[in-house]
Amino acid sequence: AQTVTQSQPEMSVQEAETVTLSCTYDTSESDYYLFWYKQPPSRQMILVIRQEAYKQQNATENRFSVNFQKAAKSFSLKISDSQLGDAAMYFCVTWGTGNQFYFGTGTSLTVIP
Amino acid sequence: DTGVSQNPRHKITKRGQNVTFRCDPISEHNRLYWYRQTLGQGPEFLTYFQNEAQLEKSRLLSDRFSAERPKGSFSTLEIQRTEQGDSAMYLCASSRKGRDQPQHFGDGTRLSIL
């Protein structure tokens, strides 16, 4: 079975600082996609950023960027200039075997004013 | 784009009862997914539809669970003879076809079994 590991259950960051959330995954697929989703407290889950595995260039969306290391099967999320609204549970997600999406257990991010 | 809508938001029922949840996806999305999320965990895939066809089912989906998407629009998830372990948040998501397509999630239905 495909697995996604987020080894940091909780993280905190000072407002305006930078934080990196880690994710490793296991897949037998050669072509796949990776995503980070954000789930604010009691709110809908929304897409933060996505990465195509065959692209070497790391994806960037405004203050969010990824460090994708395909050989190491690592997909970390960097949040720059952290804002209070970034506080949420962050899930690393892969699409793979069986046409399914696989979610990690999540990292709860606290932003300290 | 009115978003993915799920009803009800909360459902409290006694063990052994049947429950049914509804999901209305974004209209132009032909894929629809059901997930179960328990406290402190990430969503677990249950099943997905492409149009009206149910293409994948997780081994988590016991025979007490059934999902339909009769006309390729809204979907229902029914749980028969509910058990304590069924208590969870049930999330629905929809997307366009394609592995790179992001999923749009609903607010979920929280099921509590007494």
Short mmCIF file of N, CA and C in Angstrom, two decimals, chain A residues 1 29 31-33 35 37 39 42-45 47 50 91 95 98-101 103-105, chain B residues 4 33 35 37 40-43 45 48 56-59 91 99-103 105-107:
data_model
loop_
_atom_site.label_atom_id
_atom_site.label_comp_id
_atom_site.label_asym_id
_atom_site.label_seq_id
_atom_site.Cartn_x
_atom_site.Cartn_y
_atom_site.Cartn_z
N ALA A 1 0.84 -1.20 0.00
CA ALA A 1 0.00 0.00 0.00
C ALA A 1 0.87 1.25 0.00
N GLU A 29 4.62 4.07 -8.40
CA GLU A 29 4.27 4.73 -9.65
C GLU A 29 5.47 5.50 -10.19
N ASP A 31 4.89 7.95 -12.60
CA ASP A 31 4.35 9.27 -12.88
C ASP A 31 3.23 9.54 -11.90
N TYR A 32 3.38 10.55 -11.12
CA TYR A 32 2.38 10.79 -10.09
C TYR A 32 2.37 12.27 -9.74
N TYR A 33 1.45 12.64 -8.90
CA TYR A 33 1.33 14.02 -8.47
C TYR A 33 1.34 14.08 -6.94
N PHE A 35 0.55 16.78 -3.56
CA PHE A 35 -0.21 17.96 -3.18
C PHE A 35 0.01 18.27 -1.70
N TYR A 37 -2.49 20.06 1.10
CA TYR A 37 -3.80 20.62 1.40
C TYR A 37 -3.77 21.21 2.80
N GLN A 39 -6.28 22.45 6.06
CA GLN A 39 -7.61 22.33 6.67
C GLN A 39 -7.66 23.22 7.90
N SER A 42 -12.42 23.74 11.65
CA SER A 42 -13.85 23.77 11.32
C SER A 42 -14.14 24.38 9.95
N ARG A 43 -13.19 24.29 9.07
CA ARG A 43 -13.40 24.83 7.72
C ARG A 43 -13.00 23.80 6.68
N GLN A 44 -13.34 24.12 5.44
CA GLN A 44 -13.11 23.18 4.35
C GLN A 44 -11.62 23.00 4.07
N MET A 45 -11.29 21.82 3.60
CA MET A 45 -9.95 21.55 3.15
C MET A 45 -9.73 22.21 1.78
N LEU A 47 -6.75 23.27 -1.42
CA LEU A 47 -5.45 22.99 -2.02
C LEU A 47 -4.50 24.16 -1.78
N ARG A 50 0.62 22.10 -5.68
CA ARG A 50 0.76 20.76 -6.24
C ARG A 50 2.04 20.69 -7.06
N PHE A 91 -1.95 18.75 5.22
CA PHE A 91 -1.85 17.36 4.80
C PHE A 91 -1.03 17.25 3.52
N TRP A 95 -1.15 11.09 -5.22
CA TRP A 95 -2.07 10.32 -6.06
C TRP A 95 -1.28 9.16 -6.58
N GLY A 98 -4.03 2.49 -7.60
CA GLY A 98 -5.47 2.30 -7.50
C GLY A 98 -6.26 3.55 -7.74
N ASN A 99 -5.66 4.51 -8.42
CA ASN A 99 -6.36 5.76 -8.69
C ASN A 99 -6.90 6.39 -7.41
N GLN A 100 -6.12 6.31 -6.36
CA GLN A 100 -6.56 6.85 -5.09
C GLN A 100 -5.62 7.96 -4.63
N PHE A 101 -6.18 8.82 -3.82
CA PHE A 101 -5.39 9.84 -3.13
C PHE A 101 -5.06 9.32 -1.74
N PHE A 103 -3.49 10.37 1.95
CA PHE A 103 -3.21 11.50 2.83
C PHE A 103 -2.26 11.08 3.95
N GLY A 104 -1.36 11.99 4.33
CA GLY A 104 -0.59 11.79 5.54
C GLY A 104 -1.45 12.08 6.76
N THR A 105 -0.88 11.94 7.94
CA THR A 105 -1.63 12.14 9.17
C THR A 105 -1.75 13.60 9.56
N VAL B 4 -18.70 22.43 -3.10
CA VAL B 4 -19.24 21.12 -2.79
C VAL B 4 -20.11 21.23 -1.55
N TYR B 33 -15.53 11.91 -4.83
CA TYR B 33 -14.82 11.04 -3.89
C TYR B 33 -15.49 11.10 -2.51
N TYR B 35 -14.49 10.22 1.58
CA TYR B 35 -13.43 9.93 2.52
C TYR B 35 -14.03 9.85 3.92
N GLN B 37 -12.73 10.61 7.90
CA GLN B 37 -11.66 11.21 8.69
C GLN B 37 -11.99 11.10 10.17
N GLY B 40 -7.59 13.46 14.54
CA GLY B 40 -6.14 13.35 14.55
C GLY B 40 -5.54 12.59 13.39
N GLN B 41 -6.39 12.22 12.44
CA GLN B 41 -5.93 11.45 11.29
C GLN B 41 -6.23 12.20 9.99
N GLY B 42 -5.52 11.81 8.95
CA GLY B 42 -5.84 12.34 7.65
C GLY B 42 -7.02 11.59 7.06
N PRO B 43 -7.66 12.16 6.07
CA PRO B 43 -8.79 11.48 5.42
C PRO B 43 -8.35 10.15 4.82
N PHE B 45 -9.41 7.29 2.07
CA PHE B 45 -10.21 7.10 0.87
C PHE B 45 -11.21 5.97 1.07
N TYR B 48 -14.63 6.24 -5.14
CA TYR B 48 -14.81 7.37 -6.04
C TYR B 48 -15.57 6.98 -7.30
N GLU B 56 -13.57 2.87 -8.02
CA GLU B 56 -12.67 2.31 -7.02
C GLU B 56 -13.38 2.26 -5.67
N LYS B 57 -13.10 1.20 -4.94
CA LYS B 57 -13.63 1.06 -3.59
C LYS B 57 -12.49 0.60 -2.69
N SER B 58 -12.36 1.25 -1.56
CA SER B 58 -11.34 0.86 -0.60
C SER B 58 -11.75 -0.41 0.13
N ARG B 59 -10.74 -1.13 0.60
CA ARG B 59 -11.04 -2.30 1.42
C ARG B 59 -11.67 -1.89 2.74
N LEU B 91 -16.19 13.02 4.48
CA LEU B 91 -15.91 14.11 3.56
C LEU B 91 -16.19 13.70 2.12
N ARG B 99 -5.28 13.19 -13.09
CA ARG B 99 -4.55 12.96 -11.84
C ARG B 99 -4.02 14.26 -11.26
N ASP B 100 -3.87 15.27 -12.09
CA ASP B 100 -3.33 16.52 -11.60
C ASP B 100 -4.41 17.47 -11.11
N GLN B 101 -5.65 17.06 -11.25
CA GLN B 101 -6.74 17.96 -10.90
C GLN B 101 -6.95 18.02 -9.39
N PRO B 102 -6.98 19.20 -8.83
CA PRO B 102 -7.19 19.30 -7.38
C PRO B 102 -8.60 18.91 -7.00
N GLN B 103 -8.75 18.40 -5.83
CA GLN B 103 -10.06 18.07 -5.31
C GLN B 103 -10.61 19.26 -4.52
N PHE B 105 -13.24 20.12 -1.63
CA PHE B 105 -13.90 19.41 -0.55
C PHE B 105 -15.14 20.14 -0.03
N GLY B 106 -16.07 19.35 0.47
CA GLY B 106 -17.20 19.90 1.20
C GLY B 106 -16.84 20.08 2.66
N ASP B 107 -17.80 20.56 3.43
CA ASP B 107 -17.58 20.78 4.86
C ASP B 107 -17.63 19.48 5.66
#
